[in-house]
Amino acid sequence: MKPAVGIREVARRAGVSNATVSNVLNRPEVVAPATRLRVLAAISELGFVRNESARQLRAGRSRVIAFVVLDAANPFFTDVARSVEDTARAAGLAVYLCNSATDAGREREYLELLHEQRVEGILITPVDADAERFAELLSRGTPVVLVDRETQDGTRCSVAVDDVLGGELAMTHLIETGHTRIAMVGGPLSIQQVRDRHQGALRALAQAGLPPESLTLLETKGLRVAEGRSAGERLVGLPSARRPTAAFCANDLLALGLLQSMTQQGLHVPEDLAVVGYDDIEFAAAAAVPLTSVRQPREQLGRTAAQLLLEEAEGDPDHVHRHVKFQPELVVRASTAVGRGRRPRS
């Protein structure tokens, strides 16, 4: 492999000092035009590419921020990441996208690596929002902003959606369309968003005067399509006398898997089972049965989170940590339409 061309080779070709080449790269205005053109010609002839990583390390900071997501396979997070990237690019920064896959150990490894890379700051949807490692990063000077998760102690900025309200909206809709036996599909409950959506569902039951037993929890190991299919098999296997006539899924991927399962078992949505998802990803409206879903403002989440991180990175001693909470919105489609005007099958 041909060795990389360095500043010394450029200086030798142009007949100038190493310092002059450095000035052309970093402060071109202090170099005489004729000399600057000679150095630029040598750079072009030799194919010199500056070592940006080394320069950033010497400066003690990089032009990169990172976004650590729970599940890169979930379109919700890639949509949020797209808005993060747009905001970062406008500020002259690049974005590293890291996938923790809801694994606390993997998340910890990424955070340590990102600190070693001296990134400008870290956006993260954490496995555990109360983890001490965030305090460690802050003490080392690496700003952290929580995304889709509310901070508990006020030591950092955060951006989230009111998931308790989102769960309440989904469950209220199913109750109003005539359902009294409803399944909640999602998990594990160690994920804060799932717990909040479950809490909202229970709150809607209480407000409707229905007992908690009206909700059957079908906890899943994750939030993927395959887990939704598995939950569908479990749901159909329940005794008919207590089998739910509707299901609220903790995200759209689970709901899409549940829809697939119903089709495979010869059942119809919404006649045999009404289904509500969460996130309103692009595939929700394009499903074989367009999916009713609780919409999260993904673009606003990403843009606001990135803006907060840029504010944190400025190092203003008067900076005040902020928590921004957005409101979800129910989008009704065909997967729950059976309740409009007639009651579901009992």
PDB file of N, CA, C and O in Angstrom, residues 58-116:
ATOM      1  N   ARG A  58      -6.083  17.211  18.442  1.00  0.00           N
ATOM      2  CA  ARG A  58      -5.205  18.263  18.944  1.00  0.00           C
ATOM      3  C   ARG A  58      -6.012  19.446  19.449  1.00  0.00           C
ATOM      4  O   ARG A  58      -5.645  20.097  20.426  1.00  0.00           O
ATOM      5  N   ALA A  59      -7.124  19.712  18.779  1.00  0.00           N
ATOM      6  CA  ALA A  59      -7.970  20.828  19.191  1.00  0.00           C
ATOM      7  C   ALA A  59      -8.811  20.482  20.413  1.00  0.00           C
ATOM      8  O   ALA A  59      -9.391  21.359  21.042  1.00  0.00           O
ATOM      9  N   GLY A  60      -8.896  19.192  20.766  1.00  0.00           N
ATOM     10  CA  GLY A  60      -9.652  18.776  21.936  1.00  0.00           C
ATOM     11  C   GLY A  60     -11.133  18.606  21.682  1.00  0.00           C
ATOM     12  O   GLY A  60     -11.908  18.422  22.614  1.00  0.00           O
ATOM     13  N   ARG A  61     -11.578  18.675  20.427  1.00  0.00           N
ATOM     14  CA  ARG A  61     -12.986  18.497  20.107  1.00  0.00           C
ATOM     15  C   ARG A  61     -13.107  18.033  18.664  1.00  0.00           C
ATOM     16  O   ARG A  61     -12.180  18.156  17.868  1.00  0.00           O
ATOM     17  N   SER A  62     -14.260  17.494  18.301  1.00  0.00           N
ATOM     18  CA  SER A  62     -14.481  17.022  16.935  1.00  0.00           C
ATOM     19  C   SER A  62     -15.624  17.804  16.319  1.00  0.00           C
ATOM     20  O   SER A  62     -16.266  18.627  16.967  1.00  0.00           O
ATOM     21  N   ARG A  63     -15.872  17.526  15.061  1.00  0.00           N
ATOM     22  CA  ARG A  63     -17.009  18.135  14.367  1.00  0.00           C
ATOM     23  C   ARG A  63     -18.087  17.077  14.178  1.00  0.00           C
ATOM     24  O   ARG A  63     -18.758  17.018  13.160  1.00  0.00           O
ATOM     25  N   VAL A  64     -18.258  16.244  15.192  1.00  0.00           N
ATOM     26  CA  VAL A  64     -19.175  15.110  15.118  1.00  0.00           C
ATOM     27  C   VAL A  64     -20.017  15.041  16.387  1.00  0.00           C
ATOM     28  O   VAL A  64     -19.509  15.252  17.490  1.00  0.00           O
ATOM     29  N   ILE A  65     -21.313  14.753  16.220  1.00  0.00           N
ATOM     30  CA  ILE A  65     -22.148  14.372  17.347  1.00  0.00           C
ATOM     31  C   ILE A  65     -22.601  12.938  17.106  1.00  0.00           C
ATOM     32  O   ILE A  65     -22.479  12.423  15.995  1.00  0.00           O
ATOM     33  N   ALA A  66     -23.107  12.288  18.129  1.00  0.00           N
ATOM     34  CA  ALA A  66     -23.540  10.895  18.013  1.00  0.00           C
ATOM     35  C   ALA A  66     -24.982  10.768  18.468  1.00  0.00           C
ATOM     36  O   ALA A  66     -25.452  11.518  19.331  1.00  0.00           O
ATOM     37  N   PHE A  67     -25.673   9.808  17.872  1.00  0.00           N
ATOM     38  CA  PHE A  67     -27.043   9.487  18.278  1.00  0.00           C
ATOM     39  C   PHE A  67     -27.092   7.986  18.541  1.00  0.00           C
ATOM     40  O   PHE A  67     -26.945   7.181  17.623  1.00  0.00           O
ATOM     41  N   VAL A  68     -27.283   7.614  19.804  1.00  0.00           N
ATOM     42  CA  VAL A  68     -27.358   6.213  20.204  1.00  0.00           C
ATOM     43  C   VAL A  68     -28.836   5.851  20.337  1.00  0.00           C
ATOM     44  O   VAL A  68     -29.534   6.382  21.203  1.00  0.00           O
ATOM     45  N   VAL A  69     -29.307   4.951  19.477  1.00  0.00           N
ATOM     46  CA  VAL A  69     -30.732   4.612  19.442  1.00  0.00           C
ATOM     47  C   VAL A  69     -30.967   3.224  20.037  1.00  0.00           C
ATOM     48  O   VAL A  69     -30.066   2.386  20.087  1.00  0.00           O
ATOM     49  N   LEU A  70     -32.207   2.984  20.439  1.00  0.00           N
ATOM     50  CA  LEU A  70     -32.570   1.687  21.015  1.00  0.00           C
ATOM     51  C   LEU A  70     -32.626   0.590  19.969  1.00  0.00           C
ATOM     52  O   LEU A  70     -32.291  -0.562  20.241  1.00  0.00           O
ATOM     53  N   ASP A  71     -33.084   0.931  18.754  1.00  0.00           N
ATOM     54  CA  ASP A  71     -33.262  -0.098  17.725  1.00  0.00           C
ATOM     55  C   ASP A  71     -33.195   0.555  16.351  1.00  0.00           C
ATOM     56  O   ASP A  71     -34.163   1.176  15.902  1.00  0.00           O
ATOM     57  N   ALA A  72     -32.071   0.403  15.671  1.00  0.00           N
ATOM     58  CA  ALA A  72     -31.892   1.029  14.364  1.00  0.00           C
ATOM     59  C   ALA A  72     -32.797   0.412  13.302  1.00  0.00           C
ATOM     60  O   ALA A  72     -32.977   0.987  12.226  1.00  0.00           O
ATOM     61  N   ALA A  73     -33.376  -0.762  13.573  1.00  0.00           N
ATOM     62  CA  ALA A  73     -34.289  -1.387  12.616  1.00  0.00           C
ATOM     63  C   ALA A  73     -35.688  -0.777  12.678  1.00  0.00           C
ATOM     64  O   ALA A  73     -36.516  -1.045  11.803  1.00  0.00           O
ATOM     65  N   ASN A  74     -35.952   0.032  13.679  1.00  0.00           N
ATOM     66  CA  ASN A  74     -37.257   0.659  13.840  1.00  0.00           C
ATOM     67  C   ASN A  74     -37.277   1.981  13.064  1.00  0.00           C
ATOM     68  O   ASN A  74     -36.504   2.889  13.373  1.00  0.00           O
ATOM     69  N   PRO A  75     -38.146   2.118  12.056  1.00  0.00           N
ATOM     70  CA  PRO A  75     -38.182   3.352  11.260  1.00  0.00           C
ATOM     71  C   PRO A  75     -38.417   4.604  12.092  1.00  0.00           C
ATOM     72  O   PRO A  75     -38.053   5.702  11.662  1.00  0.00           O
ATOM     73  N   PHE A  76     -39.020   4.474  13.255  1.00  0.00           N
ATOM     74  CA  PHE A  76     -39.216   5.640  14.109  1.00  0.00           C
ATOM     75  C   PHE A  76     -37.878   6.305  14.404  1.00  0.00           C
ATOM     76  O   PHE A  76     -37.726   7.532  14.287  1.00  0.00           O
ATOM     77  N   PHE A  77     -36.876   5.504  14.775  1.00  0.00           N
ATOM     78  CA  PHE A  77     -35.580   6.077  15.142  1.00  0.00           C
ATOM     79  C   PHE A  77     -34.829   6.613  13.924  1.00  0.00           C
ATOM     80  O   PHE A  77     -34.128   7.627  14.026  1.00  0.00           O
ATOM     81  N   THR A  78     -34.957   5.968  12.784  1.00  0.00           N
ATOM     82  CA  THR A  78     -34.272   6.489  11.610  1.00  0.00           C
ATOM     83  C   THR A  78     -34.913   7.790  11.141  1.00  0.00           C
ATOM     84  O   THR A  78     -34.220   8.682  10.628  1.00  0.00           O
ATOM     85  N   ASP A  79     -36.220   7.936  11.332  1.00  0.00           N
ATOM     86  CA  ASP A  79     -36.873   9.213  11.006  1.00  0.00           C
ATOM     87  C   ASP A  79     -36.381  10.321  11.933  1.00  0.00           C
ATOM     88  O   ASP A  79     -36.124  11.450  11.486  1.00  0.00           O
ATOM     89  N   VAL A  80     -36.268  10.024  13.227  1.00  0.00           N
ATOM     90  CA  VAL A  80     -35.743  11.012  14.170  1.00  0.00           C
ATOM     91  C   VAL A  80     -34.297  11.360  13.797  1.00  0.00           C
ATOM     92  O   VAL A  80     -33.896  12.528  13.795  1.00  0.00           O
ATOM     93  N   ALA A  81     -33.512  10.335  13.460  1.00  0.00           N
ATOM     94  CA  ALA A  81     -32.105  10.543  13.115  1.00  0.00           C
ATOM     95  C   ALA A  81     -31.959  11.432  11.889  1.00  0.00           C
ATOM     96  O   ALA A  81     -31.005  12.216  11.784  1.00  0.00           O
ATOM     97  N   ARG A  82     -32.885  11.315  10.941  1.00  0.00           N
ATOM     98  CA  ARG A  82     -32.814  12.139   9.734  1.00  0.00           C
ATOM     99  C   ARG A  82     -32.913  13.625  10.090  1.00  0.00           C
ATOM    100  O   ARG A  82     -32.181  14.461   9.548  1.00  0.00           O
ATOM    101  N   SER A  83     -33.805  13.962  11.018  1.00  0.00           N
ATOM    102  CA  SER A  83     -33.932  15.358  11.438  1.00  0.00           C
ATOM    103  C   SER A  83     -32.724  15.809  12.249  1.00  0.00           C
ATOM    104  O   SER A  83     -32.299  16.966  12.159  1.00  0.00           O
ATOM    105  N   VAL A  84     -32.178  14.897  13.049  1.00  0.00           N
ATOM    106  CA  VAL A  84     -30.940  15.212  13.777  1.00  0.00           C
ATOM    107  C   VAL A  84     -29.839  15.558  12.782  1.00  0.00           C
ATOM    108  O   VAL A  84     -29.110  16.548  12.936  1.00  0.00           O
ATOM    109  N   GLU A  85     -29.720  14.730  11.740  1.00  0.00           N
ATOM    110  CA  GLU A  85     -28.673  14.951  10.743  1.00  0.00           C
ATOM    111  C   GLU A  85     -28.859  16.285  10.020  1.00  0.00           C
ATOM    112  O   GLU A  85     -27.891  17.017   9.791  1.00  0.00           O
ATOM    113  N   ASP A  86     -30.088  16.607   9.650  1.00  0.00           N
ATOM    114  CA  ASP A  86     -30.339  17.870   8.957  1.00  0.00           C
ATOM    115  C   ASP A  86     -29.899  19.061   9.806  1.00  0.00           C
ATOM    116  O   ASP A  86     -29.276  20.008   9.308  1.00  0.00           O
ATOM    117  N   THR A  87     -30.221  19.015  11.095  1.00  0.00           N
ATOM    118  CA  THR A  87     -29.856  20.110  11.993  1.00  0.00           C
ATOM    119  C   THR A  87     -28.346  20.163  12.207  1.00  0.00           C
ATOM    120  O   THR A  87     -27.747  21.249  12.232  1.00  0.00           O
ATOM    121  N   ALA A  88     -27.723  18.997  12.351  1.00  0.00           N
ATOM    122  CA  ALA A  88     -26.276  18.953  12.557  1.00  0.00           C
ATOM    123  C   ALA A  88     -25.532  19.459  11.322  1.00  0.00           C
ATOM    124  O   ALA A  88     -24.555  20.212  11.432  1.00  0.00           O
ATOM    125  N   ARG A  89     -25.977  19.052  10.148  1.00  0.00           N
ATOM    126  CA  ARG A  89     -25.312  19.492   8.912  1.00  0.00           C
ATOM    127  C   ARG A  89     -25.372  21.004   8.765  1.00  0.00           C
ATOM    128  O   ARG A  89     -24.407  21.634   8.311  1.00  0.00           O
ATOM    129  N   ALA A  90     -26.491  21.600   9.128  1.00  0.00           N
ATOM    130  CA  ALA A  90     -26.622  23.051   9.039  1.00  0.00           C
ATOM    131  C   ALA A  90     -25.621  23.753   9.954  1.00  0.00           C
ATOM    132  O   ALA A  90     -25.238  24.901   9.699  1.00  0.00           O
ATOM    133  N   ALA A  91     -25.195  23.049  11.011  1.00  0.00           N
ATOM    134  CA  ALA A  91     -24.204  23.593  11.939  1.00  0.00           C
ATOM    135  C   ALA A  91     -22.787  23.147  11.604  1.00  0.00           C
ATOM    136  O   ALA A  91     -21.858  23.399  12.375  1.00  0.00           O
ATOM    137  N   GLY A  92     -22.609  22.462  10.472  1.00  0.00           N
ATOM    138  CA  GLY A  92     -21.289  22.012  10.057  1.00  0.00           C
ATOM    139  C   GLY A  92     -20.795  20.773  10.762  1.00  0.00           C
ATOM    140  O   GLY A  92     -19.585  20.533  10.833  1.00  0.00           O
ATOM    141  N   LEU A  93     -21.717  19.972  11.269  1.00  0.00           N
ATOM    142  CA  LEU A  93     -21.350  18.767  12.015  1.00  0.00           C
ATOM    143  C   LEU A  93     -21.856  17.515  11.307  1.00  0.00           C
ATOM    144  O   LEU A  93     -22.865  17.547  10.597  1.00  0.00           O
ATOM    145  N   ALA A  94     -21.163  16.410  11.526  1.00  0.00           N
ATOM    146  CA  ALA A  94     -21.597  15.096  11.051  1.00  0.00           C
ATOM    147  C   ALA A  94     -22.212  14.327  12.213  1.00  0.00           C
ATOM    148  O   ALA A  94     -22.068  14.717  13.381  1.00  0.00           O
ATOM    149  N   VAL A  95     -22.901  13.219  11.899  1.00  0.00           N
ATOM    150  CA  VAL A  95     -23.579  12.427  12.926  1.00  0.00           C
ATOM    151  C   VAL A  95     -23.157  10.964  12.835  1.00  0.00           C
ATOM    152  O   VAL A  95     -23.213  10.365  11.757  1.00  0.00           O
ATOM    153  N   TYR A  96     -22.732  10.399  13.972  1.00  0.00           N
ATOM    154  CA  TYR A  96     -22.542   8.961  14.096  1.00  0.00           C
ATOM    155  C   TYR A  96     -23.857   8.365  14.595  1.00  0.00           C
ATOM    156  O   TYR A  96     -24.427   8.850  15.573  1.00  0.00           O
ATOM    157  N   LEU A  97     -24.345   7.311  13.947  1.00  0.00           N
ATOM    158  CA  LEU A  97     -25.540   6.612  14.417  1.00  0.00           C
ATOM    159  C   LEU A  97     -25.125   5.276  15.019  1.00  0.00           C
ATOM    160  O   LEU A  97     -24.497   4.458  14.345  1.00  0.00           O
ATOM    161  N   CYS A  98     -25.432   5.072  16.292  1.00  0.00           N
ATOM    162  CA  CYS A  98     -25.044   3.854  17.013  1.00  0.00           C
ATOM    163  C   CYS A  98     -26.302   3.139  17.500  1.00  0.00           C
ATOM    164  O   CYS A  98     -27.228   3.784  17.993  1.00  0.00           O
ATOM    165  N   ASN A  99     -26.319   1.818  17.400  1.00  0.00           N
ATOM    166  CA  ASN A  99     -27.483   1.014  17.771  1.00  0.00           C
ATOM    167  C   ASN A  99     -27.181   0.202  19.025  1.00  0.00           C
ATOM    168  O   ASN A  99     -26.384  -0.732  18.997  1.00  0.00           O
ATOM    169  N   SER A 100     -27.842   0.543  20.138  1.00  0.00           N
ATOM    170  CA  SER A 100     -27.624  -0.211  21.377  1.00  0.00           C
ATOM    171  C   SER A 100     -28.378  -1.528  21.382  1.00  0.00           C
ATOM    172  O   SER A 100     -28.063  -2.426  22.165  1.00  0.00           O
ATOM    173  N   ALA A 101     -29.427  -1.651  20.527  1.00  0.00           N
ATOM    174  CA  ALA A 101     -30.253  -2.865  20.465  1.00  0.00           C
ATOM    175  C   ALA A 101     -30.817  -3.226  21.839  1.00  0.00           C
ATOM    176  O   ALA A 101     -30.939  -4.399  22.186  1.00  0.00           O
ATOM    177  N   THR A 102     -31.174  -2.203  22.617  1.00  0.00           N
ATOM    178  CA  THR A 102     -31.714  -2.342  23.985  1.00  0.00           C
ATOM    179  C   THR A 102     -30.811  -3.174  24.881  1.00  0.00           C
ATOM    180  O   THR A 102     -31.275  -3.828  25.816  1.00  0.00           O
ATOM    181  N   ASP A 103     -29.520  -3.168  24.619  1.00  0.00           N
ATOM    182  CA  ASP A 103     -28.523  -3.914  25.394  1.00  0.00           C
ATOM    183  C   ASP A 103     -27.696  -2.915  26.192  1.00  0.00           C
ATOM    184  O   ASP A 103     -26.939  -2.123  25.610  1.00  0.00           O
ATOM    185  N   ALA A 104     -27.830  -2.944  27.527  1.00  0.00           N
ATOM    186  CA  ALA A 104     -27.137  -1.976  28.365  1.00  0.00           C
ATOM    187  C   ALA A 104     -25.623  -2.077  28.231  1.00  0.00           C
ATOM    188  O   ALA A 104     -24.909  -1.063  28.249  1.00  0.00           O
ATOM    189  N   GLY A 105     -25.099  -3.285  28.078  1.00  0.00           N
ATOM    190  CA  GLY A 105     -23.662  -3.469  27.921  1.00  0.00           C
ATOM    191  C   GLY A 105     -23.164  -2.869  26.620  1.00  0.00           C
ATOM    192  O   GLY A 105     -22.114  -2.214  26.583  1.00  0.00           O
ATOM    193  N   ARG A 106     -23.904  -3.097  25.565  1.00  0.00           N
ATOM    194  CA  ARG A 106     -23.528  -2.535  24.261  1.00  0.00           C
ATOM    195  C   ARG A 106     -23.611  -1.011  24.293  1.00  0.00           C
ATOM    196  O   ARG A 106     -22.747  -0.322  23.738  1.00  0.00           O
ATOM    197  N   GLU A 107     -24.639  -0.492  24.939  1.00  0.00           N
ATOM    198  CA  GLU A 107     -24.776   0.954  25.088  1.00  0.00           C
ATOM    199  C   GLU A 107     -23.569   1.538  25.820  1.00  0.00           C
ATOM    200  O   GLU A 107     -23.007   2.561  25.421  1.00  0.00           O
ATOM    201  N   ARG A 108     -23.150   0.872  26.902  1.00  0.00           N
ATOM    202  CA  ARG A 108     -22.009   1.339  27.698  1.00  0.00           C
ATOM    203  C   ARG A 108     -20.730   1.388  26.853  1.00  0.00           C
ATOM    204  O   ARG A 108     -19.947   2.344  26.928  1.00  0.00           O
ATOM    205  N   GLU A 109     -20.540   0.369  26.021  1.00  0.00           N
ATOM    206  CA  GLU A 109     -19.349   0.325  25.160  1.00  0.00           C
ATOM    207  C   GLU A 109     -19.357   1.484  24.171  1.00  0.00           C
ATOM    208  O   GLU A 109     -18.317   2.116  23.931  1.00  0.00           O
ATOM    209  N   TYR A 110     -20.510   1.764  23.589  1.00  0.00           N
ATOM    210  CA  TYR A 110     -20.604   2.872  22.643  1.00  0.00           C
ATOM    211  C   TYR A 110     -20.293   4.202  23.328  1.00  0.00           C
ATOM    212  O   TYR A 110     -19.565   5.046  22.782  1.00  0.00           O
ATOM    213  N   LEU A 111     -20.852   4.414  24.508  1.00  0.00           N
ATOM    214  CA  LEU A 111     -20.641   5.679  25.199  1.00  0.00           C
ATOM    215  C   LEU A 111     -19.166   5.895  25.521  1.00  0.00           C
ATOM    216  O   LEU A 111     -18.643   7.009  25.381  1.00  0.00           O
ATOM    217  N   GLU A 112     -18.488   4.838  25.929  1.00  0.00           N
ATOM    218  CA  GLU A 112     -17.060   4.955  26.227  1.00  0.00           C
ATOM    219  C   GLU A 112     -16.270   5.257  24.954  1.00  0.00           C
ATOM    220  O   GLU A 112     -15.374   6.125  24.943  1.00  0.00           O
ATOM    221  N   LEU A 113     -16.601   4.573  23.874  1.00  0.00           N
ATOM    222  CA  LEU A 113     -15.911   4.795  22.606  1.00  0.00           C
ATOM    223  C   LEU A 113     -16.147   6.217  22.099  1.00  0.00           C
ATOM    224  O   LEU A 113     -15.210   6.889  21.625  1.00  0.00           O
ATOM    225  N   LEU A 114     -17.376   6.695  22.200  1.00  0.00           N
ATOM    226  CA  LEU A 114     -17.689   8.040  21.722  1.00  0.00           C
ATOM    227  C   LEU A 114     -16.961   9.100  22.544  1.00  0.00           C
ATOM    228  O   LEU A 114     -16.511  10.118  22.001  1.00  0.00           O
ATOM    229  N   HIS A 115     -16.830   8.855  23.841  1.00  0.00           N
ATOM    230  CA  HIS A 115     -16.067   9.797  24.662  1.00  0.00           C
ATOM    231  C   HIS A 115     -14.600   9.808  24.240  1.00  0.00           C
ATOM    232  O   HIS A 115     -13.974  10.876  24.147  1.00  0.00           O
ATOM    233  N   GLU A 116     -14.048   8.631  23.971  1.00  0.00           N
ATOM    234  CA  GLU A 116     -12.655   8.549  23.532  1.00  0.00           C
ATOM    235  C   GLU A 116     -12.455   9.275  22.205  1.00  0.00           C
ATOM    236  O   GLU A 116     -11.382   9.836  21.946  1.00  0.00           O
TER     237      GLU A 116
END
